[in-house]
mmCIF file of C-alpha atoms in Angstrom:
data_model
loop_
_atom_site.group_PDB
_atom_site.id
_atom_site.type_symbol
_atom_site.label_atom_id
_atom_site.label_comp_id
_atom_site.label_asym_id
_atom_site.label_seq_id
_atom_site.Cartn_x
_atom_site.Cartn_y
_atom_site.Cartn_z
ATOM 1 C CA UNK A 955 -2.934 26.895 6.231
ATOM 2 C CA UNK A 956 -4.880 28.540 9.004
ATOM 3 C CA UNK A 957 -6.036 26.438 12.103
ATOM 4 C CA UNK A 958 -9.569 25.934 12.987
ATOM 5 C CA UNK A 959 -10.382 26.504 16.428
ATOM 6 C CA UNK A 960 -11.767 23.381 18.378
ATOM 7 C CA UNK A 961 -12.415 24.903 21.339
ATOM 8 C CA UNK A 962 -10.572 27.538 23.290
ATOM 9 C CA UNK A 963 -8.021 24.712 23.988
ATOM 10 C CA UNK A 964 -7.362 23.311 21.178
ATOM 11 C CA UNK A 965 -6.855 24.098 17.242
ATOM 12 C CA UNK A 966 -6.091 22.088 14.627
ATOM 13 C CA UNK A 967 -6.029 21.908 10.675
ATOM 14 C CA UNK A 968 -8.860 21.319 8.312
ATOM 15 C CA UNK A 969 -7.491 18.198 6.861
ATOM 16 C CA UNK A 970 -9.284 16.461 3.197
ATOM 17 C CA UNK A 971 -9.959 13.054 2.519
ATOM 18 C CA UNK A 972 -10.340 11.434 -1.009
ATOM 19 C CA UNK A 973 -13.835 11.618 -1.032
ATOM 20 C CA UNK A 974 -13.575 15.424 -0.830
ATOM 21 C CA UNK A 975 -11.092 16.490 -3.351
ATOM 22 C CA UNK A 976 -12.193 16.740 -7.136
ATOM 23 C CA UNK A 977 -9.766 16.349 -10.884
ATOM 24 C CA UNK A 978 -10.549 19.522 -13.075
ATOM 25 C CA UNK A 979 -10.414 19.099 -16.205
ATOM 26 C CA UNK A 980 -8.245 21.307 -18.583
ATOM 27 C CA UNK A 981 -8.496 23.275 -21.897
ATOM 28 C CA UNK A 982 -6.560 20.122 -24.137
ATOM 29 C CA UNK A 983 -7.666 16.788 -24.031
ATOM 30 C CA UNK A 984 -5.430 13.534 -25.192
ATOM 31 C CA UNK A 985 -6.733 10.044 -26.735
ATOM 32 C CA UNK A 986 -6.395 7.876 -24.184
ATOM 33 C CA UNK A 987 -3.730 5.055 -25.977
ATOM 34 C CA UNK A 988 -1.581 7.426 -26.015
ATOM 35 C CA UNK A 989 -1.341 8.442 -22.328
ATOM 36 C CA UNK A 990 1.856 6.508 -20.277
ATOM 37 C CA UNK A 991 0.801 5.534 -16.738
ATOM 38 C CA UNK A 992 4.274 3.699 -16.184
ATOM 39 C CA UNK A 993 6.363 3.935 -12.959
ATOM 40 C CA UNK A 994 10.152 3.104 -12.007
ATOM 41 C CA UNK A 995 11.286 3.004 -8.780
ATOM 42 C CA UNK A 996 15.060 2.159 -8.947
ATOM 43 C CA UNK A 997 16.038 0.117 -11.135
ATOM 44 C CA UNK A 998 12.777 -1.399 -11.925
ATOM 45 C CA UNK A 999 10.271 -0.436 -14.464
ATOM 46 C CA UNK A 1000 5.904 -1.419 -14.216
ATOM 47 C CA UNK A 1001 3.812 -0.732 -16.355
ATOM 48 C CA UNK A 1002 1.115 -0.099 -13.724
ATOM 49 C CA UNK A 1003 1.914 2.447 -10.939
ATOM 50 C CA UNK A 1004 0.432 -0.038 -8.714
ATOM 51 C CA UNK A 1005 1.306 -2.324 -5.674
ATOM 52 C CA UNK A 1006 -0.911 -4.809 -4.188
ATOM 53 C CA UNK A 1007 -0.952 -4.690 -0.342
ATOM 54 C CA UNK A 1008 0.853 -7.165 1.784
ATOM 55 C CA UNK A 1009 -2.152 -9.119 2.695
ATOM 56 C CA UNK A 1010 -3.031 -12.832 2.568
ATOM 57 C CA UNK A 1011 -6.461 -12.060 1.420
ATOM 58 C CA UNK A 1012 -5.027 -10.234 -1.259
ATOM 59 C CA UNK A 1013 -1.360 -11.319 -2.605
ATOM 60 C CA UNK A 1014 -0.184 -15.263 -2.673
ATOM 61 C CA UNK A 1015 2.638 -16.547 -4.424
ATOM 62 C CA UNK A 1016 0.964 -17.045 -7.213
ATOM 63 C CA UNK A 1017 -1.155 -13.788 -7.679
ATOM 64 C CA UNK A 1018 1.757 -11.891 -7.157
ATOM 65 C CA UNK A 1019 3.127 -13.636 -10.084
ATOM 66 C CA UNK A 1020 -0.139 -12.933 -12.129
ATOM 67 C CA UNK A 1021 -0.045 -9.134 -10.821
ATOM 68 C CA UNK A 1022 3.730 -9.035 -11.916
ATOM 69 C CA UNK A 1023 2.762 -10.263 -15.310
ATOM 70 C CA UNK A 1024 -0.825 -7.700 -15.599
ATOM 71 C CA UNK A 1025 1.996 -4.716 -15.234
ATOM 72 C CA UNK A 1026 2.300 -4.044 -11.055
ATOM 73 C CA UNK A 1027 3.993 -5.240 -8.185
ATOM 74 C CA UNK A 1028 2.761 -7.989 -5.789
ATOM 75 C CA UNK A 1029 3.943 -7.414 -1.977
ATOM 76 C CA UNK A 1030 3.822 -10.582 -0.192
ATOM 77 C CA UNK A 1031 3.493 -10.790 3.303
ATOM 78 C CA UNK A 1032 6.481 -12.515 5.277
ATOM 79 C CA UNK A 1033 4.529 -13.013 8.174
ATOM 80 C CA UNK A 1034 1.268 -14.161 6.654
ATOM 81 C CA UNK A 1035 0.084 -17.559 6.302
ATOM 82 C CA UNK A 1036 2.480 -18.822 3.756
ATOM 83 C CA UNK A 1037 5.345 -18.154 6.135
ATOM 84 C CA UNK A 1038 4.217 -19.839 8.362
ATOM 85 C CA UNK A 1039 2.067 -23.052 7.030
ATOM 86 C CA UNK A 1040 3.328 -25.532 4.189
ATOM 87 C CA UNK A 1041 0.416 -25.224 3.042
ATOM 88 C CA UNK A 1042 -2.220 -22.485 4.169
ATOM 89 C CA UNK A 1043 -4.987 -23.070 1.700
ATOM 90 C CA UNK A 1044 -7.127 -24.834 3.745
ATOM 91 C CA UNK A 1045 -6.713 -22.004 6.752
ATOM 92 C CA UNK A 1046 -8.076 -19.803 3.933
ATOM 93 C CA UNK A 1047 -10.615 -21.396 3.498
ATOM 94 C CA UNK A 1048 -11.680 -22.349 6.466
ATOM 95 C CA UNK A 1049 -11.254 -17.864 7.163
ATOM 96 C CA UNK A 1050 -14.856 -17.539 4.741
ATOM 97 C CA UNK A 1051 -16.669 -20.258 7.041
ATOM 98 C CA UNK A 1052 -16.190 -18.238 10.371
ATOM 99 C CA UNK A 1053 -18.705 -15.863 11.373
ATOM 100 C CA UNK A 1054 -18.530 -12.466 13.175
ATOM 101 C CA UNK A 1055 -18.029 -13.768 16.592
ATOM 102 C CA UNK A 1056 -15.395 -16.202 16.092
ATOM 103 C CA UNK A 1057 -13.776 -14.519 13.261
ATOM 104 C CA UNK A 1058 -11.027 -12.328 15.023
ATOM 105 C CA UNK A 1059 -10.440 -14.918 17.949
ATOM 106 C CA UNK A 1060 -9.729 -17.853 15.057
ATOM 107 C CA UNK A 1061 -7.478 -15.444 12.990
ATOM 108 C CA UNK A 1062 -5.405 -14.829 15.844
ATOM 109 C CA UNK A 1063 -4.614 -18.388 16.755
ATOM 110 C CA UNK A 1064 -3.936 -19.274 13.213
ATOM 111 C CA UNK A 1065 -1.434 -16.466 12.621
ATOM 112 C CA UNK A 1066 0.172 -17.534 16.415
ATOM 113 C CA UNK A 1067 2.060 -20.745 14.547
ATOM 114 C CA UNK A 1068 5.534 -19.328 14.072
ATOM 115 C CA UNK A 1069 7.503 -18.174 10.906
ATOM 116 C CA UNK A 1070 9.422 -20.652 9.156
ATOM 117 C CA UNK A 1071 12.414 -18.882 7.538
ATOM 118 C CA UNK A 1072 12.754 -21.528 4.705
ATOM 119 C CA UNK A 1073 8.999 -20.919 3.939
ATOM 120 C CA UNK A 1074 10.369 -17.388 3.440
ATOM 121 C CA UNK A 1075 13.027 -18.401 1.045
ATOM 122 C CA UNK A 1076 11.146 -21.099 -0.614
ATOM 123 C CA UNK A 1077 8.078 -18.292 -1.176
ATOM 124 C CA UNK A 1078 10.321 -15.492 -2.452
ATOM 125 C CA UNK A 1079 12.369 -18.059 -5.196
ATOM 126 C CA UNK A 1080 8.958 -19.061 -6.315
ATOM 127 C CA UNK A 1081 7.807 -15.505 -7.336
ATOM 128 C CA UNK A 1082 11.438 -14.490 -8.696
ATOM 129 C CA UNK A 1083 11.555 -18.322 -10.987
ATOM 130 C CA UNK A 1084 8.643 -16.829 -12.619
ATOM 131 C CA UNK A 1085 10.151 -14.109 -13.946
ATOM 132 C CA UNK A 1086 8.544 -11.200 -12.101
ATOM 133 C CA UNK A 1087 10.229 -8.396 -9.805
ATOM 134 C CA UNK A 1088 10.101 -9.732 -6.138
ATOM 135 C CA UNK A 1089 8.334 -7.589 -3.525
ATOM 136 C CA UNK A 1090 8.070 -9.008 0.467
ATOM 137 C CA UNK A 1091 7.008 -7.530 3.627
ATOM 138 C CA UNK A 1092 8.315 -7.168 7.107
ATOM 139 C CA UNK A 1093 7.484 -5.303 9.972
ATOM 140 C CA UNK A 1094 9.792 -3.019 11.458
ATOM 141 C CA UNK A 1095 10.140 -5.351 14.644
ATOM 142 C CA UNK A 1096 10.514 -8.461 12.769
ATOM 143 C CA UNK A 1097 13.034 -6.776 9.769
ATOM 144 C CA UNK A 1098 16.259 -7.240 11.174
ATOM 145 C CA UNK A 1099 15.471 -10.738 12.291
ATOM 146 C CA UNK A 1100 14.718 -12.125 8.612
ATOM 147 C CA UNK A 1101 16.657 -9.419 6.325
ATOM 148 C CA UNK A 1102 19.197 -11.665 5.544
ATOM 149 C CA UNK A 1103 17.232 -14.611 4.958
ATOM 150 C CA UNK A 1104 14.824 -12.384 2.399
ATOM 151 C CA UNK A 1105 17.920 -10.610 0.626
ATOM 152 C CA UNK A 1106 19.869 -14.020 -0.021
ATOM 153 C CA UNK A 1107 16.346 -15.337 -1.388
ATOM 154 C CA UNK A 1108 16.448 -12.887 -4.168
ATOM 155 C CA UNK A 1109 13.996 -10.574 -3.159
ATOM 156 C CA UNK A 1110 14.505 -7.613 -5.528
ATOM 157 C CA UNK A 1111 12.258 -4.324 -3.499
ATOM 158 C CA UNK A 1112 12.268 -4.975 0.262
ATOM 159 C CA UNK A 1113 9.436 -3.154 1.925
ATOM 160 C CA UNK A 1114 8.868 -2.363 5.527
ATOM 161 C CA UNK A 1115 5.804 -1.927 6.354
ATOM 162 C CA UNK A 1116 3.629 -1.023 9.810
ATOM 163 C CA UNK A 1117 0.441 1.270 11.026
ATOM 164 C CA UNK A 1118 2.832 3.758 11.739
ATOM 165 C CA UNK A 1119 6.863 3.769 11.011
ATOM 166 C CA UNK A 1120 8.919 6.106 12.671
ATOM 167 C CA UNK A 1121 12.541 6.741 12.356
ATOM 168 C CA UNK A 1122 12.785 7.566 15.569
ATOM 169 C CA UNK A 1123 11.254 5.015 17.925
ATOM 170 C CA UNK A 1124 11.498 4.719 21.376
ATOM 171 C CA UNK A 1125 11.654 1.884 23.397
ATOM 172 C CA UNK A 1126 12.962 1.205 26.909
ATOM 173 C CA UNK A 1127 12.796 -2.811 26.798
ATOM 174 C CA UNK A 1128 14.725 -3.560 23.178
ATOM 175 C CA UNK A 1129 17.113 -2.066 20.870
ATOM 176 C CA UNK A 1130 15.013 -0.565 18.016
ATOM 177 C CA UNK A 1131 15.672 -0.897 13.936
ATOM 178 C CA UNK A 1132 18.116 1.465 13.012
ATOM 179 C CA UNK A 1133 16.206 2.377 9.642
ATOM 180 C CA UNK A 1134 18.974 4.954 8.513
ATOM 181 C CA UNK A 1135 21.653 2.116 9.333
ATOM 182 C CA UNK A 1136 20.060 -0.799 7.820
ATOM 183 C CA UNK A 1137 19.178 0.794 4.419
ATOM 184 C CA UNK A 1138 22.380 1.670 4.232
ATOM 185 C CA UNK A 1139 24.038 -1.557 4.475
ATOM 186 C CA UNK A 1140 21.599 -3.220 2.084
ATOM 187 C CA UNK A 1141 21.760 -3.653 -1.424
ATOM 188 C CA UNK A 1142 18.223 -3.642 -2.486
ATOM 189 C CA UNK A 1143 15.426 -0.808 -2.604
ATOM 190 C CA UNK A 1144 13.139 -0.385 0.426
ATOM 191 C CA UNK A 1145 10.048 0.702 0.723
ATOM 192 C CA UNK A 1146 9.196 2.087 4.089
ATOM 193 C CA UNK A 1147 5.861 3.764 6.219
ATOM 194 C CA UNK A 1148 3.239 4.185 6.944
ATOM 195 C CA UNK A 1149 2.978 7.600 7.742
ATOM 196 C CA UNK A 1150 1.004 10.652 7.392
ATOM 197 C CA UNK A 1151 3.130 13.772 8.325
ATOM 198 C CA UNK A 1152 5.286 16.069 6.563
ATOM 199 C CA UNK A 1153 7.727 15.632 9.286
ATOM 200 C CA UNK A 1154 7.696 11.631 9.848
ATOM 201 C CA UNK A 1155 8.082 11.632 6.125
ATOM 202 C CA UNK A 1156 10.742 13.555 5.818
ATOM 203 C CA UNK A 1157 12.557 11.849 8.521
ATOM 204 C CA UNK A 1158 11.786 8.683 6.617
ATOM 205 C CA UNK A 1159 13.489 9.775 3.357
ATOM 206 C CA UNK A 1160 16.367 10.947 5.181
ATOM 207 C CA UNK A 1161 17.252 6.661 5.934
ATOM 208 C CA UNK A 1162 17.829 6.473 2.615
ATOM 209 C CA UNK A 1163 14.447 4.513 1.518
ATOM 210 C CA UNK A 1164 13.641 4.887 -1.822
ATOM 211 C CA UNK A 1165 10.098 4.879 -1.054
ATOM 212 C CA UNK A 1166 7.749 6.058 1.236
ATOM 213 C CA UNK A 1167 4.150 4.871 2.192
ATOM 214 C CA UNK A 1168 1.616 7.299 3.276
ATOM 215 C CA UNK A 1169 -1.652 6.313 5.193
ATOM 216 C CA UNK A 1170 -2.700 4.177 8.291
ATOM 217 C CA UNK A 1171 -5.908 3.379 9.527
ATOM 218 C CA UNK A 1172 -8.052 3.914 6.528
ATOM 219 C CA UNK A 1173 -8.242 0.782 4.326
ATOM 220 C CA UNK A 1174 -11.088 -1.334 4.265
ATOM 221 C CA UNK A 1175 -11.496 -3.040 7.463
ATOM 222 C CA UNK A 1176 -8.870 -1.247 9.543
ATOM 223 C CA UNK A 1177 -10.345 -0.518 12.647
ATOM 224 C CA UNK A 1178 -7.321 1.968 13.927
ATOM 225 C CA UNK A 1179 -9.883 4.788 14.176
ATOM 226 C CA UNK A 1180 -11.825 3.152 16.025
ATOM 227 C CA UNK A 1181 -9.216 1.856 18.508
ATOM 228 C CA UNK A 1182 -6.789 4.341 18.846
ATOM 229 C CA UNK A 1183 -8.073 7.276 17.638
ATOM 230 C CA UNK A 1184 -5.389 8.027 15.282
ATOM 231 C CA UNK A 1185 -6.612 8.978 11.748
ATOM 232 C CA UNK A 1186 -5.234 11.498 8.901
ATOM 233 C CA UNK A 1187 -7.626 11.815 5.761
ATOM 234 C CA UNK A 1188 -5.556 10.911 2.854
ATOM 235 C CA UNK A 1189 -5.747 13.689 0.508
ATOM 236 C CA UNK A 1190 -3.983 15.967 3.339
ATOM 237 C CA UNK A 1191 -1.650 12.758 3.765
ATOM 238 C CA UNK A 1192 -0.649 12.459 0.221
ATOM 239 C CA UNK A 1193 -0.120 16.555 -0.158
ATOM 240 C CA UNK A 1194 1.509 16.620 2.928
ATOM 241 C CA UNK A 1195 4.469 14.493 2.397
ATOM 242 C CA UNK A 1196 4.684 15.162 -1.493
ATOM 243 C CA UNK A 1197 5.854 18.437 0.039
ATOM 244 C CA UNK A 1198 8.222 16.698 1.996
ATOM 245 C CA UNK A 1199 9.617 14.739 -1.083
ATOM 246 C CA UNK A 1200 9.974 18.220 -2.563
ATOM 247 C CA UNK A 1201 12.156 19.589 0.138
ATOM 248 C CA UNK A 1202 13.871 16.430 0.158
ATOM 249 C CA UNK A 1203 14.936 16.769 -3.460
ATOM 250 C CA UNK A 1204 16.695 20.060 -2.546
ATOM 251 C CA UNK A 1205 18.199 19.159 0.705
ATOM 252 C CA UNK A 1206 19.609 16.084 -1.228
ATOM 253 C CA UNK A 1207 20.655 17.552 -4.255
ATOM 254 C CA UNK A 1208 18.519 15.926 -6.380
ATOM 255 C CA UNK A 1209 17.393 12.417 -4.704
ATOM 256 C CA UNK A 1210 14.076 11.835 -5.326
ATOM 257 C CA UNK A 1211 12.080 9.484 -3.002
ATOM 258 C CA UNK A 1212 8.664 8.129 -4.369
ATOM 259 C CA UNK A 1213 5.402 8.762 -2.696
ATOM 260 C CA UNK A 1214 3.026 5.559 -2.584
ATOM 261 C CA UNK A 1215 -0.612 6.058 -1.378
ATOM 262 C CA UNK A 1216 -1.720 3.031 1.351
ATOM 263 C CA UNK A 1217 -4.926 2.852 2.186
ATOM 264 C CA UNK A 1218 -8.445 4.538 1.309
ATOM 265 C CA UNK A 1219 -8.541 3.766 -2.590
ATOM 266 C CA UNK A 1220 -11.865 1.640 -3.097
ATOM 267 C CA UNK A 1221 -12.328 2.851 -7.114
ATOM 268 C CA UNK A 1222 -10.571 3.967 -9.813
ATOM 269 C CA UNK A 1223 -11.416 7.859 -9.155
ATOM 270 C CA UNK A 1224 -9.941 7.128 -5.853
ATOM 271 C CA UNK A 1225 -6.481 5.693 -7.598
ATOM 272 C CA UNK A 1226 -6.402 8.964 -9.905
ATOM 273 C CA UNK A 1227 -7.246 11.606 -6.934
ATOM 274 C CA UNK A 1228 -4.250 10.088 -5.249
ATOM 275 C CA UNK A 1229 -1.920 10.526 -7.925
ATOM 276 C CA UNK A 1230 -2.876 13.742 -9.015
ATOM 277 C CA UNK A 1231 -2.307 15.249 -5.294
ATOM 278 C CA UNK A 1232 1.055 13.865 -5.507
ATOM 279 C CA UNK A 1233 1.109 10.515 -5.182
ATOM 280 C CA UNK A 1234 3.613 8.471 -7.841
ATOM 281 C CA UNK A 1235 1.560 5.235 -7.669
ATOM 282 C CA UNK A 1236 -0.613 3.554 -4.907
ATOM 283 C CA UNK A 1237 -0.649 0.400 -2.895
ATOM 284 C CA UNK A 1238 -4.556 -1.342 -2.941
ATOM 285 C CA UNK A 1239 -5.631 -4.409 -1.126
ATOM 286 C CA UNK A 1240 -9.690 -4.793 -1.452
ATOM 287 C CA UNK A 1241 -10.116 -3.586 -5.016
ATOM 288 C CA UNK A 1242 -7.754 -6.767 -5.690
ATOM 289 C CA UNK A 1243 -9.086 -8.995 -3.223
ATOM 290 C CA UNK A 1244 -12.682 -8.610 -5.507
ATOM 291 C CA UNK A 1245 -10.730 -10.972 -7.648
ATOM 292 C CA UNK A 1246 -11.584 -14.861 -8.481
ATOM 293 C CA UNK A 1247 -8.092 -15.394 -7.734
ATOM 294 C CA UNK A 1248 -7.813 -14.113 -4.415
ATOM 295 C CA UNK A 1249 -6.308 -16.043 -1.741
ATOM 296 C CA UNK A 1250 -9.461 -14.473 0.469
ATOM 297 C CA UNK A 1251 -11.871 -15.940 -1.688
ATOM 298 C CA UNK A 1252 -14.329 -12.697 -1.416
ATOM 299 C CA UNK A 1253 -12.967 -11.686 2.294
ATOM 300 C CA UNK A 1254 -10.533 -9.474 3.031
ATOM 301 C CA UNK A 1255 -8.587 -8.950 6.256
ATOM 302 C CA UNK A 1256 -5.344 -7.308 6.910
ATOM 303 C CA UNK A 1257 -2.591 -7.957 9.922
ATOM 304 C CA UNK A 1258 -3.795 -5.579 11.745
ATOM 305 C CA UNK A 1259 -7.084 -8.410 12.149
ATOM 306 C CA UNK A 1260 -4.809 -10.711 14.060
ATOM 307 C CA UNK A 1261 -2.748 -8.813 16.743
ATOM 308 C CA UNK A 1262 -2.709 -11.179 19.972
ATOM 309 C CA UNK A 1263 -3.871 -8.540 21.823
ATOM 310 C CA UNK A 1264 -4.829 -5.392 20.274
ATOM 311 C CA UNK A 1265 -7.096 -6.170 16.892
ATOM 312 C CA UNK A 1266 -7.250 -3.033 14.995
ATOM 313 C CA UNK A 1267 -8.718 -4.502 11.561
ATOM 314 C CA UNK A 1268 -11.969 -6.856 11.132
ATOM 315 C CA UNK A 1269 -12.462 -9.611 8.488
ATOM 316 C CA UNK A 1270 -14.774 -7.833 5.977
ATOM 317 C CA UNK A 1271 -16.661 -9.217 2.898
ATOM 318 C CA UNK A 1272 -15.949 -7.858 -0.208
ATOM 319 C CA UNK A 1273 -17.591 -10.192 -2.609
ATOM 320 C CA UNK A 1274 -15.969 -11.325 -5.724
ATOM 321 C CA UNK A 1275 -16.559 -9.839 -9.575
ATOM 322 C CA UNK A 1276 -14.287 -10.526 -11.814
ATOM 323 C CA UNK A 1277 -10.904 -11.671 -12.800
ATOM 324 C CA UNK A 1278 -7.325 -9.956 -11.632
ATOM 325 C CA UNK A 1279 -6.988 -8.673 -15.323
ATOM 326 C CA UNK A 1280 -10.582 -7.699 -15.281
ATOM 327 C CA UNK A 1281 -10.340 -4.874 -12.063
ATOM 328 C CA UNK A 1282 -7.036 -4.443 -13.600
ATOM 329 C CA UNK A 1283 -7.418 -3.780 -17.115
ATOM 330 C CA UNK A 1284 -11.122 -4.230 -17.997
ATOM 331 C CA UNK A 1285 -13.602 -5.011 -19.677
ATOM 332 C CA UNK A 1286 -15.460 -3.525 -16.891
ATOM 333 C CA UNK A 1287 -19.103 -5.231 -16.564
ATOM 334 C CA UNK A 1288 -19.901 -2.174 -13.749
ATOM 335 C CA UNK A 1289 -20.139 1.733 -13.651
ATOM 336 C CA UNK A 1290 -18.765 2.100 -10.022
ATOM 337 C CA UNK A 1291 -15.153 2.150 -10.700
ATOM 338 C CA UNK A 1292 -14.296 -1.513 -9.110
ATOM 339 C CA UNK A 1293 -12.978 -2.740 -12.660
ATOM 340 C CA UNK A 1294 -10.954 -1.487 -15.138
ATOM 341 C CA UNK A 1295 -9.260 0.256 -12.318
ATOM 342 C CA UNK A 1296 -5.455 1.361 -15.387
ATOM 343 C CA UNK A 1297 -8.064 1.878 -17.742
ATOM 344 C CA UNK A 1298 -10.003 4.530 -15.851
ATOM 345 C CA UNK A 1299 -6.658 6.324 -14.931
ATOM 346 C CA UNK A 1300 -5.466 6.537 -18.395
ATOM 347 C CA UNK A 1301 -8.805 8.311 -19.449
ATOM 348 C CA UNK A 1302 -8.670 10.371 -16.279
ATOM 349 C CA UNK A 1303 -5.312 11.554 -17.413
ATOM 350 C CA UNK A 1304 -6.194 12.357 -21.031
ATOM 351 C CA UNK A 1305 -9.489 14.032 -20.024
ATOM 352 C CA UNK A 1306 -7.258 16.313 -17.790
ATOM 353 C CA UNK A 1307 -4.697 16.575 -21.324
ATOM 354 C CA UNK A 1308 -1.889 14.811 -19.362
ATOM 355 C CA UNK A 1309 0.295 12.586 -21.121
ATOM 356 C CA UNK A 1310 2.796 10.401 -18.470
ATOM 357 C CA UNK A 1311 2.178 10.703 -14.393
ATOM 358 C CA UNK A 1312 4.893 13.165 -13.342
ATOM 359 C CA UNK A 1313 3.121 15.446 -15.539
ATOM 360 C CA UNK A 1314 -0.157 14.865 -14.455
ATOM 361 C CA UNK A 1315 0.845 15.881 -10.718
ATOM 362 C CA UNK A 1316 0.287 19.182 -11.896
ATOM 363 C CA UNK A 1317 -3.360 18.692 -12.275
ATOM 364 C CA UNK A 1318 -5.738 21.335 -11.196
ATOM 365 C CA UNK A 1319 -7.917 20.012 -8.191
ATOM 366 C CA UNK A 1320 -10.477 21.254 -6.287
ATOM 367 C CA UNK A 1321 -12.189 20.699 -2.505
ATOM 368 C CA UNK A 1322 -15.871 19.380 -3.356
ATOM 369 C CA UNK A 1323 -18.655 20.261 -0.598
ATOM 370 C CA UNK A 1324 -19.027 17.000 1.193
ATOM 371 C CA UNK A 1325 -22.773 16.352 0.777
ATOM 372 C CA UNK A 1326 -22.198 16.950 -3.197
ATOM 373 C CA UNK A 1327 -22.159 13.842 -5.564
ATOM 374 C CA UNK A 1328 -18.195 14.267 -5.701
ATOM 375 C CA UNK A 1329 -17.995 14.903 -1.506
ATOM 376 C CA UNK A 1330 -18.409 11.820 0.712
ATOM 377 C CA UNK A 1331 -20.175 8.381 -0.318
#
């Protein structure tokens, strides 16, 4: 791909968000019962190539035991609010009281009250008694400190998860995770990223993860644009390091490492634009925190919101419409895409005559002009 010129500095590539990128239909068209939008990663089988994001406003004990049982995967967040309160349901609510001013200052002393590692063990054996496959979060510079505590829980898919995850970082004032190292010695899946580079990507895959997030900075509320100025549209994203994946496969001899969208999927057309690009299943927070079950209760923040002393994310409202199975799996009460979000892939797929997800990878897309009705909202 050629580079655009900036100025006589500086080039750089024309890069595509979601908003930009269009599904084609093709020539054969399938009903859409009969179209498979399962996922396996490892050992473990969904029905739903979807995760729901590590957020307090979005996954609880208890959702991710309803999500579980609806077909995805719930990620709870080990250093949330339920790590580190007994009982956090009155923080919540008191999170939907606070207005604009006081909002980011409150969040920040609530999520100052330290983590309790037998509220992580008591949280993960809650979601595994029910039956469910076990999903937690850590960040890369709290994951060695709690691995051992979240493994002997029970967890079953341990994901590490930051704005950006290197496996290479830097730092002059403490030892840093040895990603390549600690996958290694552990005997569960891991999910790892963000990231948003062929390169960092393939880096990432070569630890051994069996997953890899791509995006930062682009979910509702993230302010990492903003702040930073770091940004990657996610269409490029998504293309870029399913290319990476693909050059893994060979380099590996045949490993394949699975390519999970985070971030900048507000509707179902969003969800089906990232899998046809490459993605093998996607990782939402506000299309699930719409839900009456949500711990937000219509607001939805992520941790970026609470950093102690660089906020990159805002509490945002996002209103509430409808049930977890609802957005999930319909009926859908609105034409915008917020509900029914399985639903609308499966007719996606069998309008574009694909039949399971690997297949419909292959999908014909196309770059929409940006002021059309299929370009930017």
């Amino acid at each position: 791909m050629s580079d655009v010129e900036i100025g006589r500095g500086k080039t750089g590539r024309r890069a595509y968000s979601l908003s930009e990128i269009g599904i084609v239909p093709a020539r054969r068209t399938r009903d859409p019962e009969e179209v498979s939008i399962a996922w396996q990663i490892d050992a473990y089988r969904f029905e739903l190539p979807l995760m729901a994001c590590p957020m307090d406003s979005v996954v609880s004990p208890a959702t991710a035991i309803q999500i579980g049982r609806l077909g995805g995967l719930g990620v709870l967040d080990l250093e949330g609010l339920w790590t580190r309160y007994e009982n956090p349901e009155p923080l919540l609510a008191e999170v939907t009281e606070l207005d604009e001013q006081a909002a980011t200052r409150r969040l920040q002393a609530m999520y100052a009250e330290p983590i309790s590692e037998d509220l992580i063990g008591r949280r993960i054996e809650e979601i595994a008694r029910a039956g469910v496959t076990t999903a937690a979060s850590l960040s890369p510079q709290r994951t060695a400190r709690y691995a051992k505590t979240v493994v002997d829980a029970g967890v079953d898919i341990f994901v590490i998860r930051g704005t950006t995850v290197s496996a290479e970082h830097v730092s002059g004032r403490a030892e840093p995770l040895n990603l390549k190292q600690f996958i290694y010695e552990l005997d569960v899946p891991v999910v790892v990223g963000g990231c948003a580079t062929y390169t960092a990507a393939l880096h990432l895959m070569r630890t051994g993860a069996a997953g890899v997030l791509v995006g930062f900075g682009g979910g509702s509320g993230h302010t990492t644009v903003a702040v930073l100025g770091v940004a990657v549209p996610m269409a490029t994203a998504i293309a870029d390091v399913a290319a990476a994946r693909r050059d893994y496969l060979d380099e590996s001899g045949g490993r394949y490492v699975h390519v999970i969208a985070d971030g900048s999927m507000t509707s179902s057309g969003d969800i089906a634009k990232a899998l046809a690009i490459g993605a093998d299943a996607v990782m939402v927070g506000s299309p699930l925190a719409r839900a009456a079950q949500a711990p937000g209760r219509g607001y939805h923040w992520g941790s970026e919101a609470n950093h102690t002393e660089l906020p990159r994310g805002a509490r945002v409202r996002v209103g509430t419409i409808g049930t977890l199975e609802q957005i999930l799996h319909g009926p859908s009460t609105v034409p915008d895409g917020s509900m029914n979000l399985m639903g609308a892939l499966r007719r996606t797929m069998a309008t574009a005559g694909y039949s399971d997800l690997k297949e419909f990878q292959r999908v014909e897309v196309v770059v929409a002009d940006s002021g059309s009705p299929g370009g930017r909202r």
